[in-house]
Amino acid sequence: MRTSMRGVLGALALMVAPAWADVPGSSDLEILPRFAGAEIVDYRVEDNVARLYPQSALRRISGRLRVDGEIEVVGRLSALTYELPRGHGSSEAFTQARAALLAQGARALHWCEGRECGASSLWANNVFGNARLFGGDEQQAYLLLQLAAPHQDSLLALYAITRATRRAYLHVELLEANAPQGEHLPNAETLLRQLKEAGVLELAQLPAEPVDPWLALLARALRLDTGVRLQLSGEAAPAWREALIERGTRAVRLESTASERPGLRLEWLR
């Protein structure tokens, strides 16, 4: 009877035990839900860490790492790497994490996928210092975000990779800066990718008067795909339309509607 009872209690323990076996002392970030069945396999928290987060593809020229844009931040770093359950690719966890963060008002600063990110080996070794993250260049994705107020002085980086062994990982870094960050601007490629992914782009932070650097940024994004047509709406939408036309966007590509909405809303007219 005692043997039978021990077996029952053991079975109950397995039923209530967590589905993951994280490294000791690790924990999820409060702002980022865990992908179902994922396990934390690397974890560290450090103060006064200097980080350079790329805003472009990575490449090596004459033995040196080259990027076209980057953000340098010093602060408290929380870095964790999830191994995803078998049968799930890294893109699933990346998509879920991206959606959760954008829904909280985080602003995407750089978003790339596949070979457009550059060499996976450079991301793994030179950016994150984690050889576990090396995989096929076509199986990677990277997203850098600035969090919404009251955490606007924090950056969050996501890097997803599926290795040749089919093991998939999501690496997450939260950098809480020691100094005020102000507004970091996204690049044009990221703005266009967000617009095409969601169909709309809310830019409530834009001023009523069309001015640089946002005016130049929107004009560059529209030059990346001259087939994109937009409906602009907001309190100064007609003024933004005229300003973009003056910067070289064809008038036929832009429609506008004035409203009480602050900033500017862009809707892709497909």
PDB file of N, CA and C in Angstrom, residues 44-99:
ATOM      1  N   ARG A  44      21.824  36.077 -17.188  1.00  0.00           N
ATOM      2  CA  ARG A  44      22.751  36.900 -16.412  1.00  0.00           C
ATOM      3  C   ARG A  44      22.197  38.301 -16.248  1.00  0.00           C
ATOM      4  N   VAL A  45      22.543  38.914 -15.138  1.00  0.00           N
ATOM      5  CA  VAL A  45      22.170  40.297 -14.842  1.00  0.00           C
ATOM      6  C   VAL A  45      23.437  41.012 -14.384  1.00  0.00           C
ATOM      7  N   GLU A  46      23.759  42.143 -15.037  1.00  0.00           N
ATOM      8  CA  GLU A  46      24.974  42.894 -14.719  1.00  0.00           C
ATOM      9  C   GLU A  46      24.677  44.385 -14.738  1.00  0.00           C
ATOM     10  N   ASP A  47      25.383  45.133 -13.904  1.00  0.00           N
ATOM     11  CA  ASP A  47      25.262  46.583 -13.878  1.00  0.00           C
ATOM     12  C   ASP A  47      26.382  47.224 -14.690  1.00  0.00           C
ATOM     13  N   ASN A  48      26.113  48.440 -15.160  1.00  0.00           N
ATOM     14  CA  ASN A  48      27.103  49.252 -15.884  1.00  0.00           C
ATOM     15  C   ASN A  48      27.723  48.517 -17.066  1.00  0.00           C
ATOM     16  N   VAL A  49      26.874  47.906 -17.855  1.00  0.00           N
ATOM     17  CA  VAL A  49      27.315  47.214 -19.062  1.00  0.00           C
ATOM     18  C   VAL A  49      27.162  48.149 -20.257  1.00  0.00           C
ATOM     19  N   ALA A  50      28.179  48.226 -21.103  1.00  0.00           N
ATOM     20  CA  ALA A  50      28.111  49.023 -22.331  1.00  0.00           C
ATOM     21  C   ALA A  50      27.704  48.120 -23.484  1.00  0.00           C
ATOM     22  N   ARG A  51      26.671  48.516 -24.212  1.00  0.00           N
ATOM     23  CA  ARG A  51      26.176  47.728 -25.331  1.00  0.00           C
ATOM     24  C   ARG A  51      26.077  48.594 -26.585  1.00  0.00           C
ATOM     25  N   LEU A  52      26.444  48.006 -27.717  1.00  0.00           N
ATOM     26  CA  LEU A  52      26.249  48.624 -29.035  1.00  0.00           C
ATOM     27  C   LEU A  52      25.214  47.782 -29.774  1.00  0.00           C
ATOM     28  N   TYR A  53      24.020  48.324 -29.961  1.00  0.00           N
ATOM     29  CA  TYR A  53      22.966  47.591 -30.640  1.00  0.00           C
ATOM     30  C   TYR A  53      22.866  48.066 -32.093  1.00  0.00           C
ATOM     31  N   PRO A  54      23.095  47.179 -33.051  1.00  0.00           N
ATOM     32  CA  PRO A  54      23.067  47.564 -34.469  1.00  0.00           C
ATOM     33  C   PRO A  54      21.678  47.997 -34.932  1.00  0.00           C
ATOM     34  N   GLN A  55      21.677  48.921 -35.888  1.00  0.00           N
ATOM     35  CA  GLN A  55      20.460  49.320 -36.595  1.00  0.00           C
ATOM     36  C   GLN A  55      20.648  49.117 -38.098  1.00  0.00           C
ATOM     37  N   SER A  56      21.402  48.089 -38.434  1.00  0.00           N
ATOM     38  CA  SER A  56      21.636  47.756 -39.844  1.00  0.00           C
ATOM     39  C   SER A  56      22.158  46.330 -39.909  1.00  0.00           C
ATOM     40  N   ALA A  57      22.366  45.850 -41.124  1.00  0.00           N
ATOM     41  CA  ALA A  57      22.962  44.527 -41.304  1.00  0.00           C
ATOM     42  C   ALA A  57      24.401  44.532 -40.795  1.00  0.00           C
ATOM     43  N   LEU A  58      24.861  43.362 -40.358  1.00  0.00           N
ATOM     44  CA  LEU A  58      26.246  43.215 -39.915  1.00  0.00           C
ATOM     45  C   LEU A  58      27.093  42.633 -41.040  1.00  0.00           C
ATOM     46  N   ARG A  59      28.278  43.171 -41.185  1.00  0.00           N
ATOM     47  CA  ARG A  59      29.204  42.626 -42.167  1.00  0.00           C
ATOM     48  C   ARG A  59      30.624  42.864 -41.678  1.00  0.00           C
ATOM     49  N   ARG A  60      31.540  42.050 -42.174  1.00  0.00           N
ATOM     50  CA  ARG A  60      32.944  42.185 -41.802  1.00  0.00           C
ATOM     51  C   ARG A  60      33.730  42.626 -43.030  1.00  0.00           C
ATOM     52  N   ILE A  61      34.444  43.728 -42.902  1.00  0.00           N
ATOM     53  CA  ILE A  61      35.251  44.280 -43.988  1.00  0.00           C
ATOM     54  C   ILE A  61      36.677  44.454 -43.486  1.00  0.00           C
ATOM     55  N   SER A  62      37.610  43.822 -44.167  1.00  0.00           N
ATOM     56  CA  SER A  62      39.028  43.872 -43.778  1.00  0.00           C
ATOM     57  C   SER A  62      39.213  43.479 -42.319  1.00  0.00           C
ATOM     58  N   GLY A  63      38.451  42.472 -41.901  1.00  0.00           N
ATOM     59  CA  GLY A  63      38.602  41.954 -40.551  1.00  0.00           C
ATOM     60  C   GLY A  63      37.885  42.745 -39.481  1.00  0.00           C
ATOM     61  N   ARG A  64      37.201  43.830 -39.854  1.00  0.00           N
ATOM     62  CA  ARG A  64      36.523  44.661 -38.856  1.00  0.00           C
ATOM     63  C   ARG A  64      35.016  44.604 -39.056  1.00  0.00           C
ATOM     64  N   LEU A  65      34.291  44.628 -37.929  1.00  0.00           N
ATOM     65  CA  LEU A  65      32.845  44.620 -37.970  1.00  0.00           C
ATOM     66  C   LEU A  65      32.335  45.989 -38.404  1.00  0.00           C
ATOM     67  N   ARG A  66      31.436  45.993 -39.408  1.00  0.00           N
ATOM     68  CA  ARG A  66      30.903  47.256 -39.917  1.00  0.00           C
ATOM     69  C   ARG A  66      29.382  47.254 -39.846  1.00  0.00           C
ATOM     70  N   VAL A  67      28.833  48.377 -39.386  1.00  0.00           N
ATOM     71  CA  VAL A  67      27.383  48.589 -39.379  1.00  0.00           C
ATOM     72  C   VAL A  67      27.116  50.001 -39.877  1.00  0.00           C
ATOM     73  N   ASP A  68      25.933  50.219 -40.442  1.00  0.00           N
ATOM     74  CA  ASP A  68      25.581  51.546 -40.944  1.00  0.00           C
ATOM     75  C   ASP A  68      24.922  52.407 -39.876  1.00  0.00           C
ATOM     76  N   GLY A  69      24.479  51.795 -38.801  1.00  0.00           N
ATOM     77  CA  GLY A  69      23.864  52.538 -37.713  1.00  0.00           C
ATOM     78  C   GLY A  69      23.855  51.697 -36.454  1.00  0.00           C
ATOM     79  N   GLU A  70      23.943  52.355 -35.299  1.00  0.00           N
ATOM     80  CA  GLU A  70      23.949  51.640 -34.033  1.00  0.00           C
ATOM     81  C   GLU A  70      23.566  52.587 -32.908  1.00  0.00           C
ATOM     82  N   ILE A  71      23.151  52.016 -31.797  1.00  0.00           N
ATOM     83  CA  ILE A  71      22.827  52.782 -30.599  1.00  0.00           C
ATOM     84  C   ILE A  71      23.702  52.259 -29.464  1.00  0.00           C
ATOM     85  N   GLU A  72      24.425  53.149 -28.830  1.00  0.00           N
ATOM     86  CA  GLU A  72      25.292  52.770 -27.710  1.00  0.00           C
ATOM     87  C   GLU A  72      24.605  53.144 -26.400  1.00  0.00           C
ATOM     88  N   VAL A  73      24.523  52.182 -25.498  1.00  0.00           N
ATOM     89  CA  VAL A  73      23.839  52.382 -24.225  1.00  0.00           C
ATOM     90  C   VAL A  73      24.663  51.744 -23.105  1.00  0.00           C
ATOM     91  N   VAL A  74      24.663  52.406 -21.937  1.00  0.00           N
ATOM     92  CA  VAL A  74      25.306  51.865 -20.753  1.00  0.00           C
ATOM     93  C   VAL A  74      24.255  51.769 -19.651  1.00  0.00           C
ATOM     94  N   GLY A  75      24.184  50.623 -18.991  1.00  0.00           N
ATOM     95  CA  GLY A  75      23.192  50.484 -17.939  1.00  0.00           C
ATOM     96  C   GLY A  75      23.126  49.075 -17.391  1.00  0.00           C
ATOM     97  N   ARG A  76      22.009  48.749 -16.782  1.00  0.00           N
ATOM     98  CA  ARG A  76      21.792  47.441 -16.174  1.00  0.00           C
ATOM     99  C   ARG A  76      21.262  46.483 -17.232  1.00  0.00           C
ATOM    100  N   LEU A  77      22.005  45.395 -17.453  1.00  0.00           N
ATOM    101  CA  LEU A  77      21.662  44.431 -18.488  1.00  0.00           C
ATOM    102  C   LEU A  77      21.059  43.175 -17.878  1.00  0.00           C
ATOM    103  N   SER A  78      19.900  42.789 -18.393  1.00  0.00           N
ATOM    104  CA  SER A  78      19.303  41.490 -18.087  1.00  0.00           C
ATOM    105  C   SER A  78      19.249  40.712 -19.386  1.00  0.00           C
ATOM    106  N   ALA A  79      19.990  39.619 -19.468  1.00  0.00           N
ATOM    107  CA  ALA A  79      20.079  38.832 -20.708  1.00  0.00           C
ATOM    108  C   ALA A  79      19.665  37.401 -20.426  1.00  0.00           C
ATOM    109  N   LEU A  80      18.754  36.887 -21.227  1.00  0.00           N
ATOM    110  CA  LEU A  80      18.324  35.498 -21.064  1.00  0.00           C
ATOM    111  C   LEU A  80      18.093  34.859 -22.420  1.00  0.00           C
ATOM    112  N   THR A  81      18.401  33.588 -22.503  1.00  0.00           N
ATOM    113  CA  THR A  81      18.244  32.826 -23.736  1.00  0.00           C
ATOM    114  C   THR A  81      17.289  31.676 -23.484  1.00  0.00           C
ATOM    115  N   TYR A  82      16.247  31.620 -24.303  1.00  0.00           N
ATOM    116  CA  TYR A  82      15.276  30.528 -24.213  1.00  0.00           C
ATOM    117  C   TYR A  82      15.586  29.487 -25.283  1.00  0.00           C
ATOM    118  N   GLU A  83      15.560  28.214 -24.891  1.00  0.00           N
ATOM    119  CA  GLU A  83      15.526  27.146 -25.876  1.00  0.00           C
ATOM    120  C   GLU A  83      14.067  26.761 -26.067  1.00  0.00           C
ATOM    121  N   LEU A  84      13.621  26.738 -27.309  1.00  0.00           N
ATOM    122  CA  LEU A  84      12.217  26.487 -27.593  1.00  0.00           C
ATOM    123  C   LEU A  84      11.944  24.990 -27.664  1.00  0.00           C
ATOM    124  N   PRO A  85      10.716  24.579 -27.398  1.00  0.00           N
ATOM    125  CA  PRO A  85      10.394  23.146 -27.433  1.00  0.00           C
ATOM    126  C   PRO A  85      10.549  22.577 -28.833  1.00  0.00           C
ATOM    127  N   ARG A  86      10.869  21.317 -28.908  1.00  0.00           N
ATOM    128  CA  ARG A  86      11.025  20.629 -30.194  1.00  0.00           C
ATOM    129  C   ARG A  86       9.763  20.790 -31.032  1.00  0.00           C
ATOM    130  N   GLY A  87       9.962  20.992 -32.315  1.00  0.00           N
ATOM    131  CA  GLY A  87       8.833  21.141 -33.213  1.00  0.00           C
ATOM    132  C   GLY A  87       8.410  22.576 -33.426  1.00  0.00           C
ATOM    133  N   HIS A  88       9.064  23.525 -32.734  1.00  0.00           N
ATOM    134  CA  HIS A  88       8.720  24.938 -32.880  1.00  0.00           C
ATOM    135  C   HIS A  88       9.947  25.693 -33.386  1.00  0.00           C
ATOM    136  N   GLY A  89       9.764  26.463 -34.452  1.00  0.00           N
ATOM    137  CA  GLY A  89      10.846  27.258 -34.993  1.00  0.00           C
ATOM    138  C   GLY A  89      10.990  28.572 -34.258  1.00  0.00           C
ATOM    139  N   SER A  90      12.140  29.193 -34.404  1.00  0.00           N
ATOM    140  CA  SER A  90      12.406  30.448 -33.704  1.00  0.00           C
ATOM    141  C   SER A  90      11.474  31.568 -34.161  1.00  0.00           C
ATOM    142  N   SER A  91      10.990  31.492 -35.402  1.00  0.00           N
ATOM    143  CA  SER A  91      10.119  32.561 -35.910  1.00  0.00           C
ATOM    144  C   SER A  91       8.811  32.643 -35.121  1.00  0.00           C
ATOM    145  N   GLU A  92       8.328  31.526 -34.599  1.00  0.00           N
ATOM    146  CA  GLU A  92       7.091  31.535 -33.813  1.00  0.00           C
ATOM    147  C   GLU A  92       7.261  32.351 -32.539  1.00  0.00           C
ATOM    148  N   ALA A  93       8.347  32.092 -31.817  1.00  0.00           N
ATOM    149  CA  ALA A  93       8.598  32.817 -30.573  1.00  0.00           C
ATOM    150  C   ALA A  93       8.892  34.285 -30.860  1.00  0.00           C
ATOM    151  N   PHE A  94       9.616  34.550 -31.935  1.00  0.00           N
ATOM    152  CA  PHE A  94       9.941  35.937 -32.303  1.00  0.00           C
ATOM    153  C   PHE A  94       8.667  36.721 -32.591  1.00  0.00           C
ATOM    154  N   THR A  95       7.760  36.130 -33.366  1.00  0.00           N
ATOM    155  CA  THR A  95       6.509  36.804 -33.715  1.00  0.00           C
ATOM    156  C   THR A  95       5.668  37.075 -32.474  1.00  0.00           C
ATOM    157  N   GLN A  96       5.585  36.102 -31.577  1.00  0.00           N
ATOM    158  CA  GLN A  96       4.804  36.279 -30.351  1.00  0.00           C
ATOM    159  C   GLN A  96       5.397  37.385 -29.484  1.00  0.00           C
ATOM    160  N   ALA A  97       6.718  37.378 -29.325  1.00  0.00           N
ATOM    161  CA  ALA A  97       7.379  38.390 -28.499  1.00  0.00           C
ATOM    162  C   ALA A  97       7.222  39.782 -29.104  1.00  0.00           C
ATOM    163  N   ARG A  98       7.396  39.879 -30.407  1.00  0.00           N
ATOM    164  CA  ARG A  98       7.250  41.173 -31.076  1.00  0.00           C
ATOM    165  C   ARG A  98       5.847  41.743 -30.868  1.00  0.00           C
ATOM    166  N   ALA A  99       4.843  40.912 -31.063  1.00  0.00           N
ATOM    167  CA  ALA A  99       3.463  41.370 -30.911  1.00  0.00           C
ATOM    168  C   ALA A  99       3.194  41.833 -29.482  1.00  0.00           C
TER     169      ALA A  99
END
